[in-house]
CSV table of C-alpha atoms in Angstrom, one decimal:
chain,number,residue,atom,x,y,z
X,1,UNK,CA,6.6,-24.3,7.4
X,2,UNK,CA,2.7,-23.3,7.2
X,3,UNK,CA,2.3,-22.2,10.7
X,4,UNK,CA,5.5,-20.1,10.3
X,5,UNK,CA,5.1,-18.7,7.3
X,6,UNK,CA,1.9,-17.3,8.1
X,7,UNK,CA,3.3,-16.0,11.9
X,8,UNK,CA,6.1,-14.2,9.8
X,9,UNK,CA,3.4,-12.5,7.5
X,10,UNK,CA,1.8,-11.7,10.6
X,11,UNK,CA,4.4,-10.2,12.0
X,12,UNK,CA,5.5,-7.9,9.2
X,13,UNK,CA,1.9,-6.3,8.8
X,14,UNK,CA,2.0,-5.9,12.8
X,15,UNK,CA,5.2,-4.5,11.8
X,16,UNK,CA,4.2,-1.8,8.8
X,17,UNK,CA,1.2,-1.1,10.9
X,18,UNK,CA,3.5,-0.1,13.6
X,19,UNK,CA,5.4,2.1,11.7
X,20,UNK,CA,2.4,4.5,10.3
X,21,UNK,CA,1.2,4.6,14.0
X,22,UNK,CA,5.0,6.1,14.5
X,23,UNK,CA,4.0,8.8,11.8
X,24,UNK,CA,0.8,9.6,12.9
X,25,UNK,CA,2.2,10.0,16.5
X,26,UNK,CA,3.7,13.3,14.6
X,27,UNK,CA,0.6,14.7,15.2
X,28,UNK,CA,1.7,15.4,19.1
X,29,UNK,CA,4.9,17.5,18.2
X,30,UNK,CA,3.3,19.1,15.5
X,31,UNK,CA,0.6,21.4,14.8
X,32,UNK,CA,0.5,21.1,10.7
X,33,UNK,CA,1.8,20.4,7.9
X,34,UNK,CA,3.1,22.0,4.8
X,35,UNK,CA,1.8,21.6,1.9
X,36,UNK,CA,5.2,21.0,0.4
X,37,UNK,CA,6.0,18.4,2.6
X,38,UNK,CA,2.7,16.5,2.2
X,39,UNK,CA,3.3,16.2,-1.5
X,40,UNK,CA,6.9,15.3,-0.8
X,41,UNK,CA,5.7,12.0,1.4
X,42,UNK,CA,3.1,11.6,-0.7
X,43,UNK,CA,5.8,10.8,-3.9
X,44,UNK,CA,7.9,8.7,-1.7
X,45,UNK,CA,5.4,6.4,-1.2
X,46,UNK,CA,4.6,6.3,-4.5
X,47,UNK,CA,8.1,5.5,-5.8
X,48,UNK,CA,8.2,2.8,-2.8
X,49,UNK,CA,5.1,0.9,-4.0
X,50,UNK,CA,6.2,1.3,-7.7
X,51,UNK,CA,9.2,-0.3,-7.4
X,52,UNK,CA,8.1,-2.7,-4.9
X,53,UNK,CA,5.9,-3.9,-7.8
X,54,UNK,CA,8.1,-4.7,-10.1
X,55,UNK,CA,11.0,-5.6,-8.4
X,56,UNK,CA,9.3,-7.7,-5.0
X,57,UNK,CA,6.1,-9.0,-6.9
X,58,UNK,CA,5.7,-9.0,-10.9
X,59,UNK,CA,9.3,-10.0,-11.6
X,60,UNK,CA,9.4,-13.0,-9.8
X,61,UNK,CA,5.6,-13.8,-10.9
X,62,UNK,CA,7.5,-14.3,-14.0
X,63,UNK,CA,10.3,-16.0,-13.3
X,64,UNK,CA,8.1,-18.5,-11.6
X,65,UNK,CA,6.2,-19.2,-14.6
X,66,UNK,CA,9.4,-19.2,-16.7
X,67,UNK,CA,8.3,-22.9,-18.0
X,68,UNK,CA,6.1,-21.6,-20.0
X,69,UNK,CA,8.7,-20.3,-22.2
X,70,UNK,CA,7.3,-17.2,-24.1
X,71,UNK,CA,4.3,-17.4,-22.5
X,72,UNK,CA,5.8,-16.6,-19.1
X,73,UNK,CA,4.3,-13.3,-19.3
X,74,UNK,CA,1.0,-14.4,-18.8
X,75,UNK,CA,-0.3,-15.1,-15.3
X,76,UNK,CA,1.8,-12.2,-14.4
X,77,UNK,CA,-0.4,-9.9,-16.8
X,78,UNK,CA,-3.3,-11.7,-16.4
X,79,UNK,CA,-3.1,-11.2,-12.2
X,80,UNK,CA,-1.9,-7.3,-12.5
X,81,UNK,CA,-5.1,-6.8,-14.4
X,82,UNK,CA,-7.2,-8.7,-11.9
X,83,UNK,CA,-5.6,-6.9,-9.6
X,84,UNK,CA,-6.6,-3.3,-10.8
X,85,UNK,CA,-10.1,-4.1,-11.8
X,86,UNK,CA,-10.6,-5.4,-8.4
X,87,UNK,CA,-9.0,-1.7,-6.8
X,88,UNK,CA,-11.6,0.1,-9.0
X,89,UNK,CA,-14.1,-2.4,-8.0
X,90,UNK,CA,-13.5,-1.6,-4.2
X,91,UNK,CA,-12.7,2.6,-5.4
X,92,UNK,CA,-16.3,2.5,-7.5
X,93,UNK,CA,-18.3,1.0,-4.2
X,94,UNK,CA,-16.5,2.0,-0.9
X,95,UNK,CA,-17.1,5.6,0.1
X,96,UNK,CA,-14.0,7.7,0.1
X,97,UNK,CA,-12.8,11.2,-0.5
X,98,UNK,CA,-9.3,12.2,-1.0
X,99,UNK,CA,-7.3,15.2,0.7
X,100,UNK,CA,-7.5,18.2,-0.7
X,101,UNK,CA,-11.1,17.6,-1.9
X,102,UNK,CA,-14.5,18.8,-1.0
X,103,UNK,CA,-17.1,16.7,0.2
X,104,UNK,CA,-19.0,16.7,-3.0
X,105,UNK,CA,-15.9,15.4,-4.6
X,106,UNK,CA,-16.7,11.6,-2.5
X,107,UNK,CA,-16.3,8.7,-4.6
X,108,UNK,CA,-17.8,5.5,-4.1
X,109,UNK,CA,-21.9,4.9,-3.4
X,110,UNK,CA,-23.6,7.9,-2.0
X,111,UNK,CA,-23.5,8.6,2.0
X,112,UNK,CA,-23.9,10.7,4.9
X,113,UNK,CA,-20.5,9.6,6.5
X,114,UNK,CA,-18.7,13.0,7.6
X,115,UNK,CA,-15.5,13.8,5.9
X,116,UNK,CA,-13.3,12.9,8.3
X,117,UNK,CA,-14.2,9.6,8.1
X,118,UNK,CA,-14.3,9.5,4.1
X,119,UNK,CA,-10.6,10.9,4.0
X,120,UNK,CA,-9.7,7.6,6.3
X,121,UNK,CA,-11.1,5.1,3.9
X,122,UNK,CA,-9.4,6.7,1.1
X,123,UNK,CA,-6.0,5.4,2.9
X,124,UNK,CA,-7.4,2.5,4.4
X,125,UNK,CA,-8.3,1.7,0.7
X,126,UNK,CA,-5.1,1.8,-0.6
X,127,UNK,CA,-3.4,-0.1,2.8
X,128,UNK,CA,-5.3,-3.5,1.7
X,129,UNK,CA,-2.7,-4.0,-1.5
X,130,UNK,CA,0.7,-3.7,0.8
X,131,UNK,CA,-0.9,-5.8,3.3
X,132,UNK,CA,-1.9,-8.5,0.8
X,133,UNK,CA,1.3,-7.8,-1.3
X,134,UNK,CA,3.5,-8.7,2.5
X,135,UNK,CA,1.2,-11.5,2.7
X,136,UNK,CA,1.6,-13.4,-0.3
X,137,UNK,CA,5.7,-12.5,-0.4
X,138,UNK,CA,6.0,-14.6,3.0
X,139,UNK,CA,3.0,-17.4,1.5
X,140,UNK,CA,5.2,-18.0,-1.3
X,141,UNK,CA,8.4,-19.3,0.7
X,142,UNK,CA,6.0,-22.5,1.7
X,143,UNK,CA,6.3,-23.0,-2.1
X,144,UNK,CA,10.1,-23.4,-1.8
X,145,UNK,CA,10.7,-21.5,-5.0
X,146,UNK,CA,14.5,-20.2,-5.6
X,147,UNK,CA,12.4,-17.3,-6.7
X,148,UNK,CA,10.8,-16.8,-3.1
X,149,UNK,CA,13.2,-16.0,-0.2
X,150,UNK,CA,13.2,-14.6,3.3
X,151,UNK,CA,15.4,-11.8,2.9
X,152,UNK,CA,12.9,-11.0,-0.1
X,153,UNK,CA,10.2,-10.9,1.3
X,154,UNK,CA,12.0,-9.0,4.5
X,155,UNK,CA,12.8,-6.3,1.7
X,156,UNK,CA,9.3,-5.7,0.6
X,157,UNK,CA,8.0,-5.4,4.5
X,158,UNK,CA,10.7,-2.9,5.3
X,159,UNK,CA,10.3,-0.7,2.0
X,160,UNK,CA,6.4,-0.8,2.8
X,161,UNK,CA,7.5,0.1,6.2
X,162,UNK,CA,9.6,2.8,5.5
X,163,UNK,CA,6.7,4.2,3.4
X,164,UNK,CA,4.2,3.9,6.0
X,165,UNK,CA,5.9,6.6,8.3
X,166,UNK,CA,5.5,9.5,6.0
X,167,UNK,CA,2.3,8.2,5.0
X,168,UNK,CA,0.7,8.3,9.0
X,169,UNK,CA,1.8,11.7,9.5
X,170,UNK,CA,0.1,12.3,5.8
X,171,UNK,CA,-3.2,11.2,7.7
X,172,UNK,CA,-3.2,13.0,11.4
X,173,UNK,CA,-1.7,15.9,10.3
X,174,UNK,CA,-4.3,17.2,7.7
X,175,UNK,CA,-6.8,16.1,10.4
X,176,UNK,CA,-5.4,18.0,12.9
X,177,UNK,CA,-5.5,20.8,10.8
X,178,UNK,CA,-8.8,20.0,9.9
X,179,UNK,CA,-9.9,20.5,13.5
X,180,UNK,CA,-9.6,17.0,15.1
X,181,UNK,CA,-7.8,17.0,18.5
X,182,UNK,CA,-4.3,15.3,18.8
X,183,UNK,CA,-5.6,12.1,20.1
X,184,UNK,CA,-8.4,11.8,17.7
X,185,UNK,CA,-6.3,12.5,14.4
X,186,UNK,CA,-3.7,10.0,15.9
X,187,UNK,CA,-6.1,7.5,16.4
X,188,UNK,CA,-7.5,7.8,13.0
X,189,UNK,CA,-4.0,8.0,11.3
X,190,UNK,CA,-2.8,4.8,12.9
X,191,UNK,CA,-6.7,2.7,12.3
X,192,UNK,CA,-6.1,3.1,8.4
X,193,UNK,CA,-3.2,0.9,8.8
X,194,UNK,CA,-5.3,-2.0,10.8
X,195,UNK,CA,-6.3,-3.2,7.7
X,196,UNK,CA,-2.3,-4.8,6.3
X,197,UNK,CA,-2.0,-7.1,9.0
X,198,UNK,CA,-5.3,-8.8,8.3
X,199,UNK,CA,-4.6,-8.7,4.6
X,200,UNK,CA,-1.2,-10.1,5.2
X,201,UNK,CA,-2.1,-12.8,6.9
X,202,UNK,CA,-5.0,-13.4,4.5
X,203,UNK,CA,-2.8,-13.4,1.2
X,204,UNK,CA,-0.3,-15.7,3.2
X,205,UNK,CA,-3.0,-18.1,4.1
X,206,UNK,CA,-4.4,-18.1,0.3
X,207,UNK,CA,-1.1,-18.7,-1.2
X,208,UNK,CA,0.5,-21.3,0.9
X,209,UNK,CA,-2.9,-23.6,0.4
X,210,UNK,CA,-2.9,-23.1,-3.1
X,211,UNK,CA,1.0,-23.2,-4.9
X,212,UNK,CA,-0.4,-23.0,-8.3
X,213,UNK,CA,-1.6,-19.6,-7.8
X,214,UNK,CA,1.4,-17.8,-6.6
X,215,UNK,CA,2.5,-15.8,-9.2
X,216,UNK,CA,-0.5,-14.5,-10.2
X,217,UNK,CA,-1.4,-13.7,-6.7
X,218,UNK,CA,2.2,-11.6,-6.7
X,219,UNK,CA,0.8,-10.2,-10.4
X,220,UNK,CA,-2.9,-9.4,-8.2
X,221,UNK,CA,-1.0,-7.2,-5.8
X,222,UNK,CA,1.1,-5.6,-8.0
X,223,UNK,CA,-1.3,-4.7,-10.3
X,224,UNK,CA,-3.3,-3.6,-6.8
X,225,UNK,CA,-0.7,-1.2,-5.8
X,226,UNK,CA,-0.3,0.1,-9.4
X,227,UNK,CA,-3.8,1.1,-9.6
X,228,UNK,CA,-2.9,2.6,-5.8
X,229,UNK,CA,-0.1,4.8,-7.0
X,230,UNK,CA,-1.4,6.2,-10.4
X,231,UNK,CA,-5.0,6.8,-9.1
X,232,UNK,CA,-4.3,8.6,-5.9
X,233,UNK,CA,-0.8,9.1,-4.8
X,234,UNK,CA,0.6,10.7,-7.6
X,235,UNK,CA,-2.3,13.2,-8.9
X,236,UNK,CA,-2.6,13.9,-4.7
X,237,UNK,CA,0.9,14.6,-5.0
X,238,UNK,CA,1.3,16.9,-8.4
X,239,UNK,CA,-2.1,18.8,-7.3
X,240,UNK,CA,-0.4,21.7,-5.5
X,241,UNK,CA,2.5,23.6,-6.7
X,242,UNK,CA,5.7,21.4,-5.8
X,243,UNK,CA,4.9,18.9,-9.1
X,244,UNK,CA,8.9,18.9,-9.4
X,245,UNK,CA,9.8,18.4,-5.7
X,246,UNK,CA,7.1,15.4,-5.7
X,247,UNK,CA,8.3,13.8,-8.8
X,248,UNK,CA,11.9,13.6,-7.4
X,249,UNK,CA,10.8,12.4,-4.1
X,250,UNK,CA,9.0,9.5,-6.4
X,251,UNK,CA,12.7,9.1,-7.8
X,252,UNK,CA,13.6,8.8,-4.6
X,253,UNK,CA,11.4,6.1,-3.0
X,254,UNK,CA,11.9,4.1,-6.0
X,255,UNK,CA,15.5,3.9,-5.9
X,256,UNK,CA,15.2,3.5,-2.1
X,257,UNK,CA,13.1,0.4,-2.6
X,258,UNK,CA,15.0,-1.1,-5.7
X,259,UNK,CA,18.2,-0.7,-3.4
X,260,UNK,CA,16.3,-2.6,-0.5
X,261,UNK,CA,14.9,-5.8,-2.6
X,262,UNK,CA,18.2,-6.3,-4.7
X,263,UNK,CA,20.8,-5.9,-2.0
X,264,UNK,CA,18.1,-7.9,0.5
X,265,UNK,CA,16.4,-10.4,-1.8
């Protein structure tokens, strides 16, 4: 069941990683993007990872810790705070800049890396939660927890998938526009996915040595994502002037996903 479990983690971050490449291969039938339409991908993937929080990771966290009676609460909280601190540990150090920002605006310690490269961390940064978040979904079926299933787990790769297409085109497109040539902002779009398979397979790994830690390693990615969402997607998102059109689109990806793990899981 080890072997596998880790092959199907594997697999689904090959798989999500697949899917933003699909996006970013936008960038060969078109020349830009609206900033409309950027914001309006930008919400759906923050609904997706919202609810994919709840309903794929912190829930069961605490049903899994359920025989600690009112203290079931705990590792799930005490693993979505980890998880946050250690997203503003990575935001505070790695170099980034978001879109729509000026070079000055760079986060993390000071460098000379150009901007282009600075907008692709910024994603990549926020690509290590879903990976680790697939990963320790398929780790926890070598548990054998009613809690943990297949079709669960299937669920949270697909709704990460589904908001990985709109989230590649996100990433060539604005580079294109920025000046970088088709194959270039492809490239770059598609690279800032690498980094889910590796943490998928890495989450997996962690998890299905060590049982005991499950659900706060579900609580760790939550709280990973959460940080993901509130710190970039959704201020990227309400920054222009479609703050209405963005907030439904959030609607929307969270029902999307909610419909995905509860009819799936």
């Amino acid at each position: 069941m080890f072997d596998s479990v880790i092959f199907f983690a594997l697999l689904a971050g090959l798989f999500t990683w697949g899917i933003t490449a699909l996006g970013a291969a936008t960038v060969f039938f078109a020349k830009d993007v609206s900033r409309k339409l950027l914001d309006l991908m930008l919400g759906f993937a923050a609904g997706v990872m919202l609810a994919a929080s709840f309903w794929s990771l912190l829930a069961p966290a605490i049903e899994m810790s359920s025989d600690l009676g009112r203290f079931a609460f705990f590792p799930a909280m005490l693993g979505f705070i980890l998880g946050a601190l250690f997203l503003r540990g990575i935001d505070y150090i790695l170099p980034h800049l978001h879109f729509g920002k000026e070079i000055e605006d760079a986060e993390g310690i000071p460098t000379t890396w150009k901007r282009n490269t600075l907008l692709i961390l910024a994603i990549t940064l926020h690509n290590i939660p879903e990976g680790l978040a697939i990963g320790v979904a398929f780790g926890a079926l070598d548990a054998g927890l009613p809690s943990a299933t297949l079709s669960g787990a299937i669920a949270l790769a697909l709704g990460i998938g589904l908001q990985n297409f709109p989230e590649g085109a996100a990433v060539s497109l604005p580079l294109r526009m920025e000046g970088k040539s088709r194959f270039s902002a492809f490239m770059s779009g598609q690279l800032s996915a690498i980094v889910e398979p590796i943490a998928a397979v890495i989450g997996a790994y962690a998890v299905s040595m060590m049982h005991p830690l499950l659900p706060y390693a579900l609580a760790f990615a939550a709280g990973a994502m959460v940080f993901v969402v509130v710190e970039q997607l959704i201020p990227e998102s309400q920054s222009g002037d479609n703050a209405d059109a963005a907030t439904l689109s959030l609607i929307a990806g969270f029902s999307v996903m909610m419909m995905l793990d509860v009819a799936l899981g």
